[in-house]
Short mmCIF file of C-alpha atoms in Angstrom, two decimals:
data_model
loop_
_atom_site.label_atom_id
_atom_site.label_comp_id
_atom_site.label_asym_id
_atom_site.label_seq_id
_atom_site.Cartn_x
_atom_site.Cartn_y
_atom_site.Cartn_z
CA MET F 18 167.31 147.74 73.47
CA SER F 19 165.99 150.69 72.38
CA ALA F 20 164.37 153.07 74.40
CA ARG F 21 160.83 152.68 73.79
CA GLY F 22 161.96 148.80 74.26
CA HIS F 23 163.80 149.61 77.28
CA LYS F 24 160.63 151.55 78.93
CA PHE F 25 158.11 148.87 77.76
CA GLY F 26 160.46 146.30 79.41
CA LEU F 27 160.30 148.05 82.48
CA LEU F 28 156.48 148.64 82.99
CA LEU F 29 155.92 145.42 82.03
CA SER F 30 158.24 144.15 84.91
CA VAL F 31 156.67 146.19 87.18
CA ALA F 32 152.93 144.94 86.34
CA LEU F 33 154.03 141.48 86.66
CA ALA F 34 155.58 142.14 90.05
CA GLY F 35 152.20 143.89 91.07
CA MET F 36 150.41 140.63 90.01
CA ALA F 37 152.98 138.54 91.75
CA VAL F 38 152.22 140.34 95.02
CA LEU F 39 148.59 139.94 95.05
CA VAL F 40 149.30 136.15 94.01
CA ILE F 41 151.06 135.43 97.08
CA GLU F 42 148.68 137.58 99.36
CA ILE F 43 145.86 135.72 98.31
CA THR F 44 147.75 132.18 98.16
CA ALA F 45 149.31 132.90 101.42
CA MET F 46 145.47 132.82 103.33
CA ARG F 47 145.07 129.63 101.91
CA MET F 48 148.32 128.03 102.94
CA LEU F 49 147.84 129.23 106.48
CA ALA F 50 143.85 128.23 106.67
CA PRO F 51 144.53 124.40 107.13
CA PHE F 52 146.49 125.51 110.33
CA PHE F 53 145.11 128.29 111.70
CA GLY F 54 141.44 128.59 109.94
CA ASN F 55 140.17 131.20 107.87
CA SER F 56 140.14 133.59 110.84
CA ILE F 57 140.22 137.37 111.25
CA PHE F 58 143.94 136.61 112.86
CA THR F 59 144.86 134.92 109.75
CA ILE F 60 143.57 137.47 107.57
CA SER F 61 144.65 140.30 109.80
CA SER F 62 148.29 138.99 110.04
CA VAL F 63 148.74 138.20 106.02
CA ILE F 64 147.89 141.56 105.11
CA GLY F 65 149.34 143.42 107.98
CA ILE F 66 152.99 141.52 107.30
CA ILE F 67 152.67 142.27 103.64
CA LEU F 68 151.85 145.83 104.27
CA ALA F 69 154.90 146.41 106.27
CA ALA F 70 156.97 144.66 103.89
CA LEU F 71 155.92 146.92 100.98
CA GLY F 72 156.56 150.12 103.00
CA LEU F 73 159.98 148.82 104.03
CA GLY F 74 160.42 147.73 100.33
CA TYR F 75 159.57 150.84 98.74
CA TYR F 76 162.06 152.70 101.15
CA LEU F 77 164.65 150.54 100.63
CA GLY F 78 163.98 150.35 96.66
CA GLY F 79 164.23 154.05 96.60
CA SER F 80 167.25 154.47 98.37
CA LEU F 81 169.09 151.90 96.07
CA ALA F 82 167.99 153.57 93.16
CA ASP F 83 169.47 156.77 93.72
CA ARG F 84 172.69 155.25 94.84
CA LYS F 85 173.14 152.37 91.72
CA PRO F 86 170.38 153.49 89.11
CA SER F 87 170.63 150.60 86.73
CA ALA F 88 168.75 148.31 84.89
CA ALA F 89 170.95 145.67 85.83
CA TRP F 90 170.33 145.82 89.63
CA PHE F 91 166.36 146.40 88.63
CA PHE F 92 166.46 142.95 86.83
CA SER F 93 168.53 141.62 89.81
CA LEU F 94 165.99 142.40 92.37
CA ILE F 95 163.37 140.67 90.03
CA VAL F 96 165.73 137.38 90.27
CA ALA F 97 165.95 137.88 94.14
CA ALA F 98 162.28 138.35 94.31
CA GLY F 99 161.47 135.28 92.30
CA PHE F 100 164.36 133.43 94.73
CA SER F 101 162.43 134.23 97.88
CA VAL F 102 158.98 132.74 96.32
CA LEU F 103 160.81 129.87 95.61
CA LEU F 104 162.16 129.55 99.18
CA LEU F 105 158.50 130.39 100.04
CA GLN F 106 157.32 126.86 98.52
CA PHE F 107 160.03 125.10 100.31
CA LEU F 108 158.95 126.88 103.54
CA ASN F 109 155.22 125.96 102.75
CA ALA F 110 156.25 122.30 102.18
CA VAL F 111 158.66 121.84 104.90
CA LEU F 112 158.56 124.61 107.71
CA LEU F 113 155.12 125.22 107.96
CA PRO F 114 153.73 121.83 109.12
CA GLY F 115 155.91 121.38 111.49
CA LEU F 116 155.92 125.02 113.22
CA ALA F 117 152.32 125.85 112.80
CA TYR F 118 150.57 123.14 115.09
CA LYS F 119 153.25 124.58 117.97
CA LEU F 120 151.62 127.90 117.37
CA SER F 121 148.74 129.67 119.05
CA LEU F 122 145.59 129.94 116.98
CA ILE F 123 145.84 134.04 117.38
CA ASP F 124 149.73 134.90 117.36
CA GLY F 125 150.59 131.91 115.29
CA PRO F 126 149.65 133.27 111.80
CA LEU F 127 151.27 136.62 112.75
CA ILE F 128 154.81 134.83 113.24
CA VAL F 129 154.19 132.45 110.38
CA SER F 130 153.05 135.38 108.07
CA PHE F 131 156.67 137.16 108.78
CA LEU F 132 158.80 134.04 108.49
CA MET F 133 157.23 133.12 104.90
CA PHE F 134 155.86 136.34 103.41
CA PHE F 135 157.81 139.35 104.48
CA LEU F 136 160.76 138.48 102.06
CA PRO F 137 159.07 138.13 98.66
CA ALA F 138 156.83 140.90 99.41
CA LEU F 139 160.01 142.79 100.17
CA PHE F 140 161.76 142.56 97.25
CA LEU F 141 159.12 142.89 94.79
CA ALA F 142 158.21 146.57 96.51
CA MET F 143 161.69 147.74 95.54
CA LEU F 144 160.90 147.53 92.02
CA SER F 145 158.50 150.37 91.93
CA PRO F 146 160.80 153.11 93.22
CA PHE F 147 163.52 151.63 90.96
CA ALA F 148 161.34 151.77 88.00
CA ILE F 149 160.67 155.43 88.80
CA ALA F 150 163.99 156.51 89.10
CA LEU F 151 165.13 154.65 85.91
CA LEU F 152 162.06 156.15 83.80
CA HIS F 153 162.41 159.48 85.08
CA ALA F 154 166.42 159.35 84.17
CA ARG F 155 165.67 158.50 80.70
CA GLU F 156 162.81 160.83 80.20
CA ALA F 157 164.01 163.79 82.53
CA GLY F 158 162.05 166.26 80.63
CA LYS F 159 158.92 164.90 81.83
CA GLY F 160 159.25 165.07 85.46
CA VAL F 161 159.35 162.42 88.09
CA GLY F 162 155.56 162.81 88.59
CA SER F 163 154.70 161.42 84.92
CA ALA F 164 157.43 158.61 85.80
CA SER F 165 155.59 157.97 89.27
CA GLY F 166 152.00 158.01 87.74
CA LEU F 167 152.77 155.86 84.92
CA VAL F 168 154.68 152.81 87.37
CA PHE F 169 151.94 152.96 89.86
CA PHE F 170 149.43 152.56 86.95
CA TRP F 171 151.19 149.43 85.83
CA SER F 172 151.69 148.05 88.81
CA THR F 173 147.77 148.44 89.86
CA LEU F 174 147.24 146.96 86.68
CA GLY F 175 149.15 144.32 87.56
CA SER F 176 147.59 143.89 91.02
CA ILE F 177 143.89 143.92 89.74
CA ALA F 178 145.06 141.04 87.28
CA GLY F 179 146.69 138.90 89.89
CA SER F 180 143.80 139.59 92.12
CA LEU F 181 141.29 138.66 89.74
CA ALA F 182 143.41 135.42 87.99
CA THR F 183 144.38 134.19 91.36
CA GLY F 184 140.38 133.99 92.36
CA PHE F 185 138.91 132.98 89.33
CA LEU F 186 141.40 130.90 87.20
CA LEU F 187 144.80 129.69 89.27
CA ILE F 188 143.13 128.55 92.99
CA PRO F 189 139.91 126.81 91.10
CA HIS F 190 142.29 125.02 88.64
CA TRP F 191 145.85 124.31 90.34
CA GLY F 192 147.12 123.66 93.72
CA ILE F 193 148.50 126.32 95.89
CA GLY F 194 152.27 124.53 95.55
CA SER F 195 152.02 124.73 91.88
CA ILE F 196 150.81 128.77 91.81
CA VAL F 197 153.82 129.48 94.10
CA ALA F 198 156.43 127.71 92.19
CA GLY F 199 155.09 129.01 88.99
CA THR F 200 154.93 132.66 90.36
CA GLY F 201 158.85 132.16 91.57
CA SER F 202 159.85 130.41 88.51
CA GLY F 203 158.03 133.10 86.33
CA LEU F 204 159.92 136.07 88.16
CA VAL F 205 163.71 134.38 87.86
CA LEU F 206 163.20 133.83 84.07
CA LEU F 207 161.76 137.55 83.82
CA GLY F 208 164.39 138.86 85.83
CA ALA F 209 167.13 136.48 83.83
CA THR F 210 165.60 137.79 80.60
CA GLY F 211 166.31 141.14 81.44
CA LEU F 212 169.87 140.57 82.62
CA LEU F 213 171.00 139.00 79.18
CA LEU F 214 168.91 141.84 77.14
CA THR F 215 170.90 144.23 79.29
CA ARG F 216 174.05 142.50 78.33
CA THR F 217 174.60 141.69 82.05
CA PRO F 218 175.53 138.31 83.28
CA PRO F 219 173.11 136.38 85.14
CA LYS F 220 175.96 135.29 87.44
CA ILE F 221 173.26 133.99 90.36
CA LEU F 222 170.90 132.15 87.41
CA PRO F 223 172.57 128.82 88.25
CA ILE F 224 171.53 128.86 91.99
CA GLY F 225 168.18 130.39 90.96
CA LEU F 226 167.88 127.34 88.48
CA ALA F 227 168.55 124.79 91.36
CA LEU F 228 166.19 126.51 93.67
CA LEU F 229 163.52 126.33 90.72
CA GLY F 230 163.85 122.38 90.35
CA LEU F 231 163.70 122.19 94.25
CA ALA F 232 160.56 124.53 94.47
CA SER F 233 159.06 122.55 91.69
CA GLY F 234 159.74 119.30 93.11
CA PHE F 235 158.01 120.33 96.15
CA ALA F 236 155.46 121.61 94.37
CA LEU F 237 154.50 118.43 92.23
CA ARG F 238 155.10 115.73 94.78
CA GLN F 239 152.37 113.98 96.27
CA PRO F 240 151.48 114.92 100.03
CA ALA F 241 152.26 111.90 102.64
CA THR F 242 148.97 110.65 103.22
CA ALA F 243 147.75 110.52 106.97
CA ASP F 244 146.40 107.63 108.25
CA GLY F 245 142.35 106.77 107.47
CA VAL F 246 142.24 109.93 104.72
CA VAL F 247 140.07 108.83 102.08
CA TYR F 248 140.04 111.92 99.94
CA SER F 249 142.22 115.03 99.97
CA ALA F 250 142.16 118.07 97.68
CA ASP F 251 142.03 121.72 97.41
CA GLY F 252 138.38 123.16 97.35
CA LEU F 253 137.14 126.37 95.92
CA TYR F 254 137.21 127.90 99.36
CA GLU F 255 139.57 125.66 101.43
CA ARG F 256 141.38 122.43 101.85
CA ILE F 257 138.91 119.35 102.09
CA VAL F 258 139.76 116.23 103.74
CA ILE F 259 137.55 113.03 104.26
CA ARG F 260 138.88 110.98 106.65
CA ASP F 261 138.08 107.73 108.77
CA VAL F 262 139.27 107.92 112.35
CA PRO F 263 138.28 106.21 115.74
CA TYR F 264 135.42 107.73 117.51
CA ARG F 265 134.07 106.31 120.68
CA GLY F 266 135.51 103.04 120.43
CA ARG F 267 133.92 102.76 116.62
CA SER F 268 134.82 104.06 113.38
CA ALA F 269 133.81 107.35 112.03
CA ARG F 270 134.19 109.32 108.77
CA VAL F 271 134.81 113.02 108.99
CA LEU F 272 134.60 115.96 106.80
CA LEU F 273 137.24 118.55 107.60
CA GLN F 274 137.32 122.21 105.53
CA ASP F 275 140.51 123.55 106.92
CA LEU F 276 140.64 123.44 110.34
CA ASN F 277 136.61 122.93 110.80
CA VAL F 278 135.16 119.52 111.37
CA SER F 279 132.07 120.09 109.17
CA GLY F 280 130.22 116.62 109.93
CA GLY F 281 130.51 113.24 110.29
CA LEU F 282 128.89 109.89 110.44
CA VAL F 283 129.26 106.71 112.19
CA LEU F 284 130.22 104.14 109.40
CA ASP F 285 128.81 100.56 110.74
CA ASP F 286 125.27 102.02 111.42
CA GLY F 287 125.49 105.65 109.39
CA SER F 288 124.13 107.50 112.17
CA MET F 289 125.79 111.38 112.98
CA ALA F 290 128.60 110.95 114.69
CA PHE F 291 128.60 114.47 116.46
CA ASP F 292 126.18 115.09 119.13
CA TYR F 293 125.25 118.55 118.33
CA THR F 294 123.84 117.30 114.98
CA ARG F 295 121.56 114.94 116.90
CA TYR F 296 119.80 118.18 117.90
CA PHE F 297 118.39 119.16 114.78
CA ASP F 298 115.06 117.38 115.44
CA LEU F 299 114.28 119.70 117.97
CA TYR F 300 111.83 121.14 115.42
CA ARG F 301 109.59 117.90 116.13
CA LEU F 302 108.43 119.55 119.02
CA PHE F 303 107.25 122.76 117.39
CA THR F 304 106.22 121.25 113.63
CA PRO F 305 106.21 117.45 113.99
CA GLU F 306 104.59 117.17 110.10
CA LEU F 307 107.53 118.68 108.53
CA LYS F 308 107.01 119.40 105.10
CA THR F 309 109.81 121.80 104.07
CA ALA F 310 113.41 122.32 105.39
CA LEU F 311 116.27 124.31 104.41
CA ALA F 312 119.85 123.82 105.66
CA ILE F 313 122.18 126.58 105.24
CA GLY F 314 125.70 124.94 105.08
CA GLY F 315 125.65 121.43 103.78
CA GLY F 316 128.92 119.98 105.03
CA ALA F 317 128.61 116.52 105.16
CA TYR F 318 124.87 116.58 104.54
CA THR F 319 124.23 114.52 107.28
CA VAL F 320 121.31 116.70 108.52
CA PRO F 321 119.63 116.91 104.89
CA ARG F 322 120.38 113.00 104.76
CA SER F 323 118.37 112.32 108.30
CA ILE F 324 115.75 114.70 107.36
CA LEU F 325 115.18 112.53 103.95
CA HIS F 326 115.33 109.55 106.05
CA ASP F 327 112.83 110.70 108.85
CA SER F 328 110.28 112.63 106.76
CA PRO F 329 109.42 110.66 103.75
CA ARG F 330 107.12 112.98 102.42
CA ALA F 331 109.46 116.16 102.96
CA THR F 332 111.83 118.29 100.63
CA VAL F 333 114.94 119.43 101.39
CA ASP F 334 116.83 122.55 100.10
CA VAL F 335 120.54 122.96 100.88
CA ALA F 336 122.39 126.25 100.44
CA GLU F 337 125.80 125.21 100.31
CA ILE F 338 128.45 127.75 98.80
CA ASP F 339 131.51 124.85 97.83
CA PRO F 340 130.41 123.45 94.60
CA SER F 341 132.21 119.79 95.42
CA LEU F 342 130.69 119.04 98.55
CA HIS F 343 127.50 117.86 97.23
CA THR F 344 129.03 115.35 94.87
CA LEU F 345 131.60 114.15 97.84
CA ALA F 346 128.70 113.23 100.17
CA LEU F 347 126.90 111.11 97.62
CA ARG F 348 130.34 109.32 97.20
CA TYR F 349 131.64 109.25 100.71
CA PHE F 350 128.74 110.17 103.20
CA ASP F 351 126.01 107.88 101.71
CA LEU F 352 123.77 110.66 100.83
CA PRO F 353 120.72 109.10 98.70
CA ASP F 354 120.44 110.46 94.81
CA ASP F 355 116.92 111.62 96.10
CA ALA F 356 114.83 114.10 93.93
CA ARG F 357 113.34 115.58 97.37
CA LEU F 358 116.99 117.11 98.23
CA ARG F 359 117.60 120.39 95.96
CA ASN F 360 120.87 121.36 96.17
CA HIS F 361 121.82 124.90 95.44
CA VAL F 362 125.31 126.17 95.17
CA THR F 363 124.86 129.36 96.79
CA ASP F 364 125.77 131.44 99.91
CA GLY F 365 123.11 130.84 102.38
CA ARG F 366 121.65 134.32 103.33
CA ARG F 367 121.53 135.18 99.31
CA PHE F 368 119.67 132.11 99.10
CA LEU F 369 116.88 132.98 102.01
CA HIS F 370 116.55 136.71 100.15
CA ASP F 371 116.11 135.14 97.05
CA THR F 372 113.65 132.22 97.72
CA GLN F 373 110.05 132.58 98.15
CA GLU F 374 109.71 129.31 99.81
CA ARG F 375 108.39 129.13 103.31
CA TYR F 376 109.83 126.34 105.66
CA ASP F 377 109.17 124.60 108.48
CA LEU F 378 112.54 124.22 109.36
CA ILE F 379 115.70 126.37 108.86
CA PHE F 380 118.95 124.79 109.89
CA SER F 381 122.00 127.00 110.22
CA ASP F 382 125.32 125.59 110.60
CA ALA F 383 127.67 127.60 108.40
CA TYR F 384 131.17 128.05 109.77
CA ARG F 385 134.13 130.05 108.97
CA SER F 386 136.69 129.11 111.66
CA PHE F 387 136.20 126.20 113.87
CA VAL F 388 135.02 128.33 116.74
CA SER F 389 132.91 131.56 114.87
CA ALA F 390 130.06 131.23 112.56
CA PRO F 391 130.29 133.84 109.89
CA PRO F 392 128.91 137.50 111.28
CA GLN F 393 126.26 137.48 108.41
CA PHE F 394 124.43 134.45 110.22
CA ALA F 395 124.07 135.90 113.55
CA THR F 396 122.75 139.53 112.99
CA LEU F 397 119.30 140.75 113.60
CA GLU F 398 119.03 141.13 110.05
CA PHE F 399 119.51 137.89 109.11
CA PHE F 400 117.17 136.62 111.80
CA ARG F 401 114.40 138.70 110.82
CA LEU F 402 115.18 137.19 107.14
CA ALA F 403 114.95 133.88 108.53
CA LYS F 404 112.00 134.55 110.32
CA SER F 405 110.20 135.59 107.22
CA ARG F 406 110.69 132.57 105.19
CA LEU F 407 109.30 130.34 108.29
CA ARG F 408 105.58 129.47 108.10
CA GLU F 409 103.86 129.50 111.28
CA ASN F 410 104.97 127.09 113.95
CA GLY F 411 108.07 126.99 111.98
CA VAL F 412 111.33 127.14 113.71
CA LEU F 413 115.23 128.47 112.79
CA ILE F 414 117.48 125.92 114.60
CA ALA F 415 121.42 127.37 114.44
CA ASN F 416 124.44 125.91 116.14
CA PHE F 417 126.98 128.36 118.03
CA TYR F 418 129.99 127.18 119.76
CA GLY F 419 131.01 128.74 122.98
CA SER F 420 131.64 128.64 126.81
CA LEU F 421 129.71 130.27 129.47
CA ALA F 422 132.76 131.46 131.63
CA PRO F 423 132.96 134.94 132.06
CA ASP F 424 135.42 135.92 129.58
CA THR F 425 134.08 134.04 127.09
CA ARG F 426 130.34 134.03 127.27
CA ALA F 427 129.66 137.27 125.18
CA THR F 428 128.97 135.38 122.09
CA LEU F 429 126.01 133.17 123.40
CA TYR F 430 124.66 136.26 125.19
CA SER F 431 124.84 138.35 122.41
CA VAL F 432 123.35 135.80 119.81
CA LEU F 433 120.45 135.35 122.59
CA ARG F 434 119.71 138.78 122.76
CA THR F 435 119.67 139.62 119.05
CA MET F 436 117.53 136.48 118.34
CA ARG F 437 115.22 137.52 120.89
CA ALA F 438 114.92 140.87 119.10
CA ALA F 439 113.53 138.81 115.84
CA PHE F 440 111.65 135.69 117.15
CA PRO F 441 108.67 135.41 119.41
CA GLN F 442 110.10 132.45 121.29
CA VAL F 443 113.84 131.51 121.86
CA TYR F 444 115.25 128.48 122.98
CA VAL F 445 118.99 127.34 123.99
CA VAL F 446 120.08 123.76 124.28
CA ALA F 447 123.55 122.96 125.68
CA THR F 448 124.80 119.71 124.12
CA ALA F 449 126.95 118.96 127.12
CA ASP F 450 126.36 120.97 130.50
CA PRO F 451 123.91 124.09 130.53
CA ALA F 452 125.67 125.02 134.06
CA SER F 453 129.34 124.06 132.67
CA GLU F 454 131.82 126.74 131.69
CA GLU F 455 133.21 124.27 129.10
CA LEU F 456 133.52 124.84 125.47
CA GLN F 457 130.59 123.14 123.90
CA ASN F 458 127.93 123.55 121.23
CA PHE F 459 124.69 125.49 121.78
CA ILE F 460 121.84 125.15 119.85
CA PHE F 461 119.59 128.43 119.56
CA VAL F 462 115.78 127.53 118.58
CA GLY F 463 113.81 130.31 117.22
CA HIS F 464 110.12 129.35 117.01
CA ASN F 465 107.56 131.50 114.69
CA ALA F 466 105.29 131.29 117.76
CA PRO F 467 101.49 131.78 116.84
CA SER F 468 101.09 132.27 120.61
CA PRO F 469 104.64 133.93 121.93
CA GLU F 470 103.27 133.49 125.53
CA ARG F 471 103.01 129.94 125.53
CA ARG F 472 106.35 127.69 125.69
CA VAL F 473 107.03 124.59 124.45
CA ASP F 474 108.09 121.71 126.62
CA LEU F 475 111.42 120.91 125.39
CA GLY F 476 111.02 116.99 126.80
CA ARG F 477 114.22 115.18 127.04
CA ALA F 478 116.08 118.05 126.32
CA ALA F 479 114.52 120.42 129.02
CA ALA F 480 117.25 119.27 131.58
CA LEU F 481 119.76 120.60 128.76
CA GLU F 482 118.07 123.97 128.15
CA TRP F 483 120.31 126.91 129.23
CA ARG F 484 118.61 129.94 130.96
CA ALA F 485 120.38 132.95 130.52
CA GLU F 486 120.83 135.43 133.52
CA GLU F 487 118.48 138.11 132.36
CA ALA F 488 120.51 140.85 134.35
CA LEU F 489 123.45 140.46 132.13
CA LEU F 490 121.85 140.31 128.46
CA ASP F 491 121.63 144.34 128.42
CA SER F 492 125.41 144.77 128.58
CA TYR F 493 125.72 142.86 125.56
CA PRO F 494 124.85 144.43 122.04
CA VAL F 495 122.26 143.26 119.55
CA LEU F 496 124.52 142.20 116.75
CA THR F 497 123.72 143.77 113.18
CA ASP F 498 125.32 143.53 109.82
CA ASP F 499 127.04 147.15 111.18
CA PHE F 500 128.74 145.83 114.27
CA ALA F 501 129.02 142.04 115.03
CA PRO F 502 132.40 141.29 116.34
CA LEU F 503 132.07 137.58 116.46
CA GLU F 504 135.50 136.79 115.60
CA TYR F 505 136.63 139.14 118.31
CA TYR F 506 134.69 137.17 120.93
CA ALA F 507 135.83 133.89 119.39
CA ALA F 508 139.25 134.99 120.67
CA ASN F 509 138.64 134.45 124.11
CA ALA F 510 137.44 131.15 123.00
CA ILE F 511 140.42 130.38 121.34
CA ARG F 512 142.62 131.06 124.10
CA ARG F 513 140.73 128.82 126.59
CA TYR F 514 140.49 125.88 123.72
CA ASP F 515 144.74 126.43 123.30
CA ALA F 516 145.11 126.59 126.73
CA ILE F 517 143.13 123.45 127.75
CA SER F 518 145.20 121.46 124.63
CA ARG F 519 148.07 122.80 126.39
CA ARG F 520 147.24 121.04 129.37
CA ALA F 521 145.76 118.07 127.92
CA ARG F 522 149.62 117.36 126.25
#
């Protein structure tokens, strides 16, 4: 191989390795989300473990390059990296489903990330210092700085390409298993080709081909279908499963987005399955003549469906960021194909900013992990924006999950204090018991009241109204776009949930 060809081969390999790191890092979060949710703990664990592996890999790669600075070792490391990615697919298909549910939602992502993603990132990180050593040996006159800059440039270029390709091309069109198997097989073939071109017999290639076949089998096989599953696929943002389950002596159909149960209906009469969704009609106490409504987060579209049914003259906007859910709701959740429902595939807060419509009702039920709403839907800026899009006497109804126990009440008190800073009147209804410390949904109602001093009679919901201890409110922060640690607060609720689950077993 000519000197120019050797240099190009090294830089191309470094770029592809950088691409592989980002492909693995982004798909890693999608692998863990069905078991641990899209929480800050999942994201932090994946990034932290991969960074630790990269740091150690850079160190070990540099030491090995000083002792054995040969192209054969460089391409052998690429083959090893490919094997480790193929092993990752095996662990994803076999180990993860059995192990993940035995681990905590907080500590579990860290443990699983180490077991699954550390080794591939370690091998891929070893390539950059090795490439620097090889380039510098062939072009010593240019100095180590030039070689380092060139390698890091190509590695970063590959990482950018991997990041964009994974988000815009691979995940929307391929399954996670296929992406991982394709990445691993590509690395094995790249390394084997390099070994052949350097006239180094790839002695471990037969083992690699066997692992390639094994991983491809796991990537392409159809997963076992759980009882009651009527639909299962990777969505644009999470794993989507629609399942028929027993519910209070009846049969219900539920939508799951990773760990989130995002909605459901009772099959025999089409009623909403979950108690908290039934509280959307609290708006009747404030604005009985509903003309316009906005649902932030469509989910199974059970709330928009109920509004269409109960208010024949109302129009309903839905801001749902996942483009597949509207079609699924039409097919599986009896959503009527009604011109009065206007579906918008966009972020709910962005839609609120862009629209000039004024609503009688805004129903906010967006969730990122099963105990935490996205922080951007709980801040002062959001509540003020929502209020500006309400008509006089209009209401914002928002669902938050939490507990009134001393170690878990921060979410509820912070949201209440924040909403009070935006709305003239705020009401909070517990869906189980306003005096209980159990985990439950709390329905927050922000009323754009023309007479702030007049409170509305909550009727049947009055017995469930939660009145906060006013002396405690000042000890909790007003949530803003700058500071809204909802997922940190949710950690204590997760621990409480885990403890209850373990006792139930």
